[in-house]
Short mmCIF file of C-alpha atoms in Angstrom, two decimals:
data_model
loop_
_atom_site.label_atom_id
_atom_site.label_comp_id
_atom_site.label_asym_id
_atom_site.label_seq_id
_atom_site.Cartn_x
_atom_site.Cartn_y
_atom_site.Cartn_z
CA MET A 1 -33.90 -24.27 -1.88
CA VAL A 2 -30.40 -25.55 -1.15
CA VAL A 3 -28.07 -26.18 -4.07
CA ALA A 4 -24.77 -28.06 -3.80
CA THR A 5 -21.68 -26.36 -5.17
CA PRO A 6 -19.08 -29.15 -5.43
CA THR A 7 -15.70 -28.15 -3.99
CA PRO A 8 -12.81 -30.46 -3.14
CA LEU A 9 -12.30 -31.25 0.54
CA LEU A 10 -8.77 -30.43 1.63
CA ARG A 11 -7.26 -32.04 4.70
CA ARG A 12 -5.50 -29.76 7.19
CA GLY A 13 -1.73 -29.94 7.55
CA ASN A 14 0.38 -32.48 5.66
CA ASN A 15 -2.33 -35.06 5.03
CA LYS A 16 -3.43 -35.82 1.49
CA LYS A 17 -6.64 -34.77 -0.16
CA LYS A 18 -9.72 -36.86 0.39
CA PRO A 19 -11.55 -37.72 -2.85
CA ALA A 20 -14.83 -36.09 -1.93
CA ALA A 21 -16.79 -32.93 -2.57
CA PHE A 22 -18.52 -30.37 -0.40
CA GLY A 23 -21.61 -28.41 -1.37
CA VAL A 24 -21.74 -24.92 0.10
CA PRO A 25 -25.28 -24.65 1.52
CA ILE A 26 -27.24 -22.14 -0.54
CA ILE A 27 -30.38 -20.70 1.02
CA ASP A 28 -32.98 -19.06 -1.20
CA LEU A 29 -34.65 -16.41 0.94
CA SER A 30 -37.58 -16.23 -1.48
CA ASP A 31 -38.56 -19.76 -0.48
CA ASP A 32 -41.34 -20.46 1.98
CA LYS A 33 -40.22 -19.29 5.44
CA SER A 34 -40.62 -22.71 7.01
CA ILE A 35 -38.32 -24.25 4.40
CA ALA A 36 -35.73 -21.47 4.59
CA SER A 37 -35.68 -21.49 8.39
CA GLU A 38 -35.17 -25.26 8.53
CA MET A 39 -32.33 -25.10 6.00
CA ILE A 40 -30.60 -22.20 7.75
CA VAL A 41 -30.66 -24.03 11.09
CA LYS A 42 -29.21 -27.16 9.47
CA ALA A 43 -26.45 -25.14 7.77
CA CYS A 44 -25.61 -23.41 11.07
CA GLU A 45 -25.44 -26.76 12.83
CA ASP A 46 -23.42 -28.58 10.19
CA TYR A 47 -21.02 -25.87 9.02
CA GLY A 48 -21.69 -22.53 10.71
CA PHE A 49 -21.66 -21.13 7.19
CA PHE A 50 -23.92 -20.72 4.15
CA LYS A 51 -24.68 -18.55 1.13
CA VAL A 52 -27.92 -16.62 0.63
CA VAL A 53 -29.57 -15.77 -2.68
CA ASN A 54 -32.56 -13.51 -3.32
CA HIS A 55 -31.36 -11.58 -0.30
CA GLY A 56 -33.09 -8.30 -1.08
CA VAL A 57 -30.03 -6.02 -1.05
CA PRO A 58 -30.17 -4.05 -4.33
CA LYS A 59 -27.29 -4.64 -6.75
CA LYS A 60 -26.82 -0.90 -7.22
CA VAL A 61 -26.31 -0.46 -3.45
CA ILE A 62 -23.62 -3.16 -3.48
CA ALA A 63 -21.95 -1.75 -6.61
CA ARG A 64 -21.82 1.79 -5.21
CA MET A 65 -20.21 0.54 -1.98
CA GLU A 66 -17.64 -1.44 -3.93
CA ARG A 67 -16.76 1.62 -6.03
CA GLU A 68 -16.25 3.76 -2.93
CA ALA A 69 -13.99 1.13 -1.37
CA ALA A 70 -12.02 0.55 -4.58
CA ASP A 71 -11.51 4.28 -4.98
CA PHE A 72 -10.05 4.54 -1.47
CA PHE A 73 -7.66 1.61 -1.87
CA SER A 74 -6.44 2.92 -5.24
CA ARG A 75 -5.00 6.04 -3.60
CA PRO A 76 -1.33 6.58 -2.67
CA VAL A 77 -0.22 5.04 0.62
CA SER A 78 0.48 8.48 2.09
CA GLU A 79 -3.09 9.57 1.43
CA LYS A 80 -4.65 6.39 2.79
CA GLY A 81 -2.45 6.64 5.86
CA ARG A 82 -4.24 9.80 6.92
CA ALA A 83 -7.26 7.61 7.74
CA GLY A 84 -5.17 5.53 10.17
CA PRO A 85 -3.71 4.00 12.11
CA ALA A 86 -6.51 1.59 12.97
CA ALA A 87 -7.02 1.73 16.76
CA PRO A 88 -9.12 -0.29 16.17
CA PHE A 89 -11.15 1.85 13.73
CA GLY A 90 -9.62 3.49 10.71
CA TYR A 91 -7.17 2.39 8.01
CA GLY A 92 -4.68 -0.40 8.66
CA SER A 93 -2.10 -2.38 6.74
CA LYS A 94 -0.42 -5.72 7.55
CA ASN A 95 -1.08 -5.56 11.31
CA ILE A 96 -4.27 -7.29 12.46
CA GLY A 97 -5.25 -6.34 15.99
CA PHE A 98 -2.82 -5.47 18.77
CA ASN A 99 -1.15 -8.78 19.59
CA GLY A 100 1.25 -9.50 16.76
CA ASP A 101 -1.01 -11.01 14.08
CA LYS A 102 -0.13 -9.97 10.54
CA GLY A 103 -1.51 -10.56 7.07
CA ASP A 104 -0.87 -9.61 3.48
CA LEU A 105 -3.62 -7.02 3.23
CA GLU A 106 -4.78 -3.50 3.89
CA TYR A 107 -8.15 -2.73 5.38
CA VAL A 108 -10.68 -0.24 6.67
CA LEU A 109 -12.66 -0.81 9.87
CA LEU A 110 -15.61 1.41 10.71
CA GLU A 111 -18.31 1.59 13.33
CA ALA A 112 -21.62 0.76 11.67
CA ASN A 113 -23.61 3.77 12.80
CA PRO A 114 -24.47 6.98 10.92
CA LEU A 115 -22.93 9.43 13.41
CA SER A 116 -19.53 7.74 13.43
CA LEU A 117 -19.54 7.39 9.64
CA THR A 118 -20.28 11.09 9.21
CA GLN A 119 -17.40 11.98 11.54
CA ARG A 120 -14.89 9.74 9.78
CA ALA A 121 -16.00 10.25 6.17
CA LYS A 122 -13.57 13.13 5.53
CA SER A 123 -10.65 10.77 6.16
CA PHE A 124 -11.84 8.30 3.52
CA SER A 125 -13.26 10.36 0.70
CA ASN A 126 -12.98 13.68 -1.10
CA ASP A 127 -16.77 13.62 -1.15
CA PRO A 128 -17.67 12.81 2.47
CA SER A 129 -21.42 13.20 2.07
CA THR A 130 -21.52 10.68 -0.78
CA PHE A 131 -19.28 8.25 1.11
CA SER A 132 -21.55 8.46 4.18
CA SER A 133 -24.70 8.06 2.13
CA VAL A 134 -23.40 5.08 0.14
CA THR A 135 -22.02 3.32 3.22
CA ASN A 136 -25.19 3.89 5.24
CA ASP A 137 -27.32 2.52 2.39
CA TYR A 138 -25.18 -0.60 2.23
CA LEU A 139 -25.18 -1.08 6.00
CA SER A 140 -28.93 -0.61 6.14
CA GLY A 141 -29.33 -3.40 3.58
CA VAL A 142 -27.04 -5.92 5.26
CA ARG A 143 -28.41 -5.09 8.72
CA LYS A 144 -31.92 -5.90 7.52
CA LEU A 145 -30.58 -9.08 5.93
CA SER A 146 -28.97 -10.05 9.25
CA CYS A 147 -32.24 -9.46 11.11
CA ASP A 148 -34.21 -11.45 8.54
CA ILE A 149 -31.81 -14.40 8.92
CA LEU A 150 -31.90 -14.22 12.72
CA GLU A 151 -35.70 -14.23 12.72
CA LEU A 152 -35.71 -17.28 10.44
CA VAL A 153 -33.29 -18.98 12.83
CA ALA A 154 -35.62 -18.29 15.77
CA GLU A 155 -38.51 -19.76 13.81
CA GLY A 156 -36.42 -22.81 12.88
CA LEU A 157 -35.54 -23.33 16.55
CA TRP A 158 -39.25 -23.14 17.51
CA ILE A 159 -38.76 -20.04 19.64
CA GLU A 160 -42.08 -18.20 20.05
CA ASP A 161 -40.55 -14.72 19.96
CA ASN A 162 -38.87 -14.69 16.55
CA SER A 163 -37.24 -11.32 17.32
CA ILE A 164 -35.28 -12.72 20.27
CA PHE A 165 -31.99 -12.58 18.32
CA SER A 166 -32.73 -9.87 15.74
CA LYS A 167 -33.61 -7.24 18.34
CA LEU A 168 -30.00 -7.40 19.55
CA ILE A 169 -28.94 -6.08 16.13
CA SER A 170 -31.85 -3.71 15.45
CA ASN A 171 -31.24 -2.02 18.80
CA SER A 172 -30.05 1.55 18.13
CA HIS A 173 -27.11 1.02 20.51
CA ASN A 174 -25.83 -2.07 18.70
CA ASP A 175 -22.04 -2.44 18.49
CA SER A 176 -21.90 -3.68 14.89
CA CYS A 177 -18.99 -2.75 12.66
CA PHE A 178 -18.04 -2.77 8.99
CA ARG A 179 -14.74 -3.92 7.54
CA VAL A 180 -13.36 -3.86 3.99
CA ASN A 181 -10.28 -5.98 3.28
CA HIS A 182 -8.09 -5.46 0.23
CA TYR A 183 -5.60 -8.19 -0.70
CA PRO A 184 -2.93 -7.41 -3.31
CA PRO A 185 -2.50 -9.63 -6.38
CA PHE A 186 -0.23 -12.64 -5.84
CA ILE A 187 1.67 -14.35 -8.63
CA ALA A 188 3.36 -17.62 -7.73
CA PRO A 189 7.10 -17.98 -8.35
CA ASN A 190 7.69 -19.15 -11.93
CA ASN A 191 3.97 -18.47 -12.48
CA ASP A 192 3.28 -22.15 -11.74
CA GLU A 193 -0.47 -21.72 -11.81
CA ASP A 194 -1.47 -25.39 -11.77
CA GLU A 195 0.69 -26.20 -8.76
CA LEU A 196 -0.51 -23.18 -6.82
CA ASN A 197 -4.16 -23.85 -7.56
CA ASN A 198 -3.71 -27.44 -6.40
CA ASN A 199 -1.82 -26.62 -3.21
CA HIS A 200 -2.70 -23.12 -1.98
CA TRP A 201 -4.87 -24.64 0.74
CA ASP A 202 -1.87 -26.35 2.36
CA LEU A 203 0.34 -23.64 3.80
CA SER A 204 2.93 -26.18 4.91
CA SER A 205 3.41 -27.79 1.50
CA ASN A 206 5.40 -24.92 0.01
CA PRO A 207 5.32 -21.59 1.89
CA SER A 208 7.02 -19.76 -0.99
CA LYS A 209 4.01 -20.43 -3.23
CA SER A 210 1.26 -19.23 -0.93
CA LYS A 211 0.61 -16.23 1.27
CA VAL A 212 -1.61 -15.78 4.28
CA GLY A 213 -3.90 -12.87 3.58
CA PHE A 214 -5.82 -13.21 6.86
CA GLY A 215 -4.98 -16.00 9.32
CA GLU A 216 -7.43 -18.56 10.64
CA HIS A 217 -9.93 -17.28 13.17
CA THR A 218 -13.56 -17.18 14.18
CA ASP A 219 -15.60 -13.98 14.31
CA PRO A 220 -16.65 -12.91 17.83
CA GLN A 221 -19.96 -11.27 16.89
CA ILE A 222 -23.36 -12.90 16.28
CA LEU A 223 -23.31 -13.04 12.48
CA THR A 224 -20.97 -11.94 9.71
CA ILE A 225 -22.39 -10.99 6.31
CA LEU A 226 -19.63 -11.15 3.68
CA ARG A 227 -19.57 -10.04 0.09
CA SER A 228 -16.45 -10.25 -2.08
CA ASN A 229 -15.44 -9.61 -5.66
CA ASP A 230 -14.72 -12.50 -8.04
CA VAL A 231 -11.24 -13.36 -6.70
CA SER A 232 -10.83 -16.58 -4.69
CA GLY A 233 -9.04 -17.01 -1.39
CA LEU A 234 -11.67 -17.62 1.31
CA GLN A 235 -11.53 -21.00 3.03
CA ILE A 236 -13.59 -22.46 5.87
CA TYR A 237 -12.61 -25.23 8.27
CA THR A 238 -15.07 -28.06 8.78
CA HIS A 239 -15.82 -29.97 11.97
CA ASP A 240 -14.10 -33.06 10.55
CA GLY A 241 -10.79 -31.37 9.82
CA PHE A 242 -10.93 -30.09 6.24
CA TRP A 243 -10.11 -26.68 4.78
CA ILE A 244 -12.63 -25.94 2.05
CA PRO A 245 -11.97 -23.32 -0.64
CA VAL A 246 -15.15 -21.30 -1.12
CA PRO A 247 -15.79 -20.21 -4.73
CA PRO A 248 -16.36 -16.43 -4.82
CA ASP A 249 -19.74 -15.07 -5.83
CA PRO A 250 -19.88 -11.27 -6.21
CA ASN A 251 -23.67 -11.32 -6.61
CA GLU A 252 -24.55 -13.02 -3.33
CA PHE A 253 -23.68 -12.97 0.38
CA PHE A 254 -21.96 -15.52 2.58
CA VAL A 255 -23.06 -15.81 6.21
CA PHE A 256 -20.84 -16.91 9.11
CA VAL A 257 -21.95 -17.99 12.57
CA GLY A 258 -19.97 -16.01 15.17
CA ASP A 259 -18.81 -16.89 18.68
CA SER A 260 -21.68 -14.98 20.29
CA PHE A 261 -24.24 -16.95 18.28
CA GLN A 262 -22.56 -20.16 19.39
CA ALA A 263 -23.09 -19.05 22.99
CA LEU A 264 -26.65 -17.84 22.30
CA THR A 265 -27.53 -21.34 21.01
CA ASN A 266 -25.63 -23.09 23.85
CA GLY A 267 -23.26 -24.71 21.38
CA ARG A 268 -25.95 -26.01 19.03
CA PHE A 269 -24.40 -23.77 16.37
CA THR A 270 -20.60 -23.57 16.08
CA SER A 271 -18.74 -20.46 14.95
CA VAL A 272 -16.87 -21.31 11.77
CA ARG A 273 -13.09 -21.04 11.60
CA HIS A 274 -11.97 -19.42 8.36
CA ARG A 275 -9.02 -17.74 6.66
CA VAL A 276 -7.97 -16.05 3.42
CA VAL A 277 -5.06 -17.44 1.43
CA SER A 278 -3.67 -15.53 -1.54
CA ILE A 279 -3.82 -17.53 -4.75
CA ASN A 280 -2.49 -17.04 -8.25
CA SER A 281 -4.26 -13.94 -9.56
CA TRP A 282 -3.36 -10.77 -11.39
CA LYS A 283 -6.33 -9.15 -9.71
CA SER A 284 -6.68 -8.03 -6.09
CA ARG A 285 -9.32 -9.53 -3.82
CA MET A 286 -11.68 -7.17 -2.00
CA SER A 287 -14.20 -8.32 0.58
CA MET A 288 -16.74 -6.38 2.65
CA MET A 289 -17.89 -7.72 6.03
CA TYR A 290 -20.73 -6.55 8.22
CA PHE A 291 -20.22 -7.85 11.75
CA ALA A 292 -23.60 -7.93 13.49
CA ALA A 293 -23.07 -7.32 17.22
CA PRO A 294 -25.36 -6.44 20.14
CA PRO A 295 -25.05 -3.42 22.44
CA LEU A 296 -22.05 -3.51 24.78
CA ASP A 297 -24.28 -4.05 27.82
CA ALA A 298 -26.34 -6.84 26.22
CA TRP A 299 -26.24 -10.23 27.94
CA ILE A 300 -25.25 -13.22 25.82
CA SER A 301 -27.17 -16.18 27.19
CA ALA A 302 -29.10 -18.98 25.51
CA PRO A 303 -32.89 -18.62 25.79
CA PRO A 304 -34.82 -21.19 27.87
CA GLN A 305 -36.24 -22.90 24.78
CA ILE A 306 -32.74 -23.94 23.73
CA ASN A 307 -31.62 -24.90 27.22
CA ASN A 308 -34.66 -27.17 27.50
CA VAL A 309 -33.25 -29.17 24.59
CA ILE A 310 -29.62 -29.04 25.70
CA THR A 311 -29.92 -29.82 29.39
CA SER A 312 -26.67 -28.30 30.69
CA ASN A 313 -25.41 -24.76 30.11
CA ILE A 314 -22.08 -24.90 28.29
CA TYR A 315 -21.40 -21.18 28.79
CA ARG A 316 -22.09 -18.87 31.68
CA PRO A 317 -23.97 -15.67 30.76
CA PHE A 318 -21.72 -12.75 29.81
CA LYS A 319 -22.01 -9.23 28.50
CA TRP A 320 -20.92 -8.54 24.94
CA GLY A 321 -18.65 -5.73 26.18
CA ASP A 322 -16.80 -8.12 28.52
CA PHE A 323 -16.39 -10.68 25.75
CA LYS A 324 -15.11 -7.98 23.41
CA GLN A 325 -12.38 -7.07 25.92
CA ILE A 326 -11.22 -10.69 25.95
CA VAL A 327 -11.20 -10.74 22.15
CA TYR A 328 -8.89 -7.72 22.01
CA SER A 329 -6.50 -9.32 24.51
CA LEU A 330 -5.97 -12.54 22.54
CA ARG A 331 -4.35 -13.64 19.28
CA LEU A 332 -6.41 -14.10 16.15
CA ALA A 333 -6.57 -17.91 16.27
CA ASP A 334 -7.29 -18.22 20.01
CA SER A 335 -10.54 -19.77 21.23
CA ARG A 336 -12.18 -16.95 23.16
CA LEU A 337 -15.30 -18.79 24.29
CA ASP A 338 -13.17 -21.12 26.42
CA TYR A 339 -12.89 -18.27 28.92
CA PHE A 340 -16.66 -18.33 29.44
CA LYS A 341 -17.28 -22.05 29.75
CA ASN A 342 -18.98 -23.31 32.86
CA HIS A 343 -16.47 -25.18 35.02
CA THR A 344 -19.07 -27.84 35.65
CA GLN A 345 -18.74 -28.96 32.04
CA SER A 346 -16.79 -32.22 31.79
#
């Protein structure tokens, strides 16, 4: 079942609001598979973004992970700093990547495999075994969720082998990672709550009354599974030029199409551009992202069933490891897939 959650559409830049509403696609994974798969494909085509309910990840697993993350971020800066600097894994603050991007946040980035987590746990917790256990339980849940979604996508695309995408993630050598972002509270000057809530989407309208938590970008992996607390700030950018504030939902997961999935579907799906903007809140925002990625030596190439529908190949085949190198060499907002387009495309 798909339920519309009305949200105002907000035009990019200095243009005025359009009097319309957007419904975040909501996919009920307890629905019949044929219905869910059809709805997921449509959401990936239209927005590259949707929310899933009845996802199967136990609430206690989510709550334990959130407590571990909140405990780490509540510590003194000097103590957190021992888990950094992020290069790229570890604890980071303000700096995003290696090419000058910055944001109003602190974060933890970890490799999503048990061995790496065990090795790094001592840097993040006074109880490393509990931290490893809790994090592995959470990652196991969201990895399964990712695979379930990818298999539904394959079914919705009428691909006979419904594991064609999910096996890239279930592979023991997958390059998936886990990130937790923590954004400090932001109170607008003069505490002008109404004005901030009306204009936080438009960073050019009054820079003093909004802060960029995490600048606009797409995710390079196949899928991103995001869970946040109840503080707003996430926005997605639609194909027709609107920034859409996404209401937070701490009980469910949001799913983003990544650049690699765009290539795997030969452009049928589009990776969604998104950002986080700090809004008027006395409470900090915390979000947890599982980035589902294939092994470094895996080839990213659309299967024949998709290329039979879309006659020309938009992207040349590439290895995930090669694409990852390009990602690390560019700025956050750059379009990385442009480097892998076929020159025959007009």
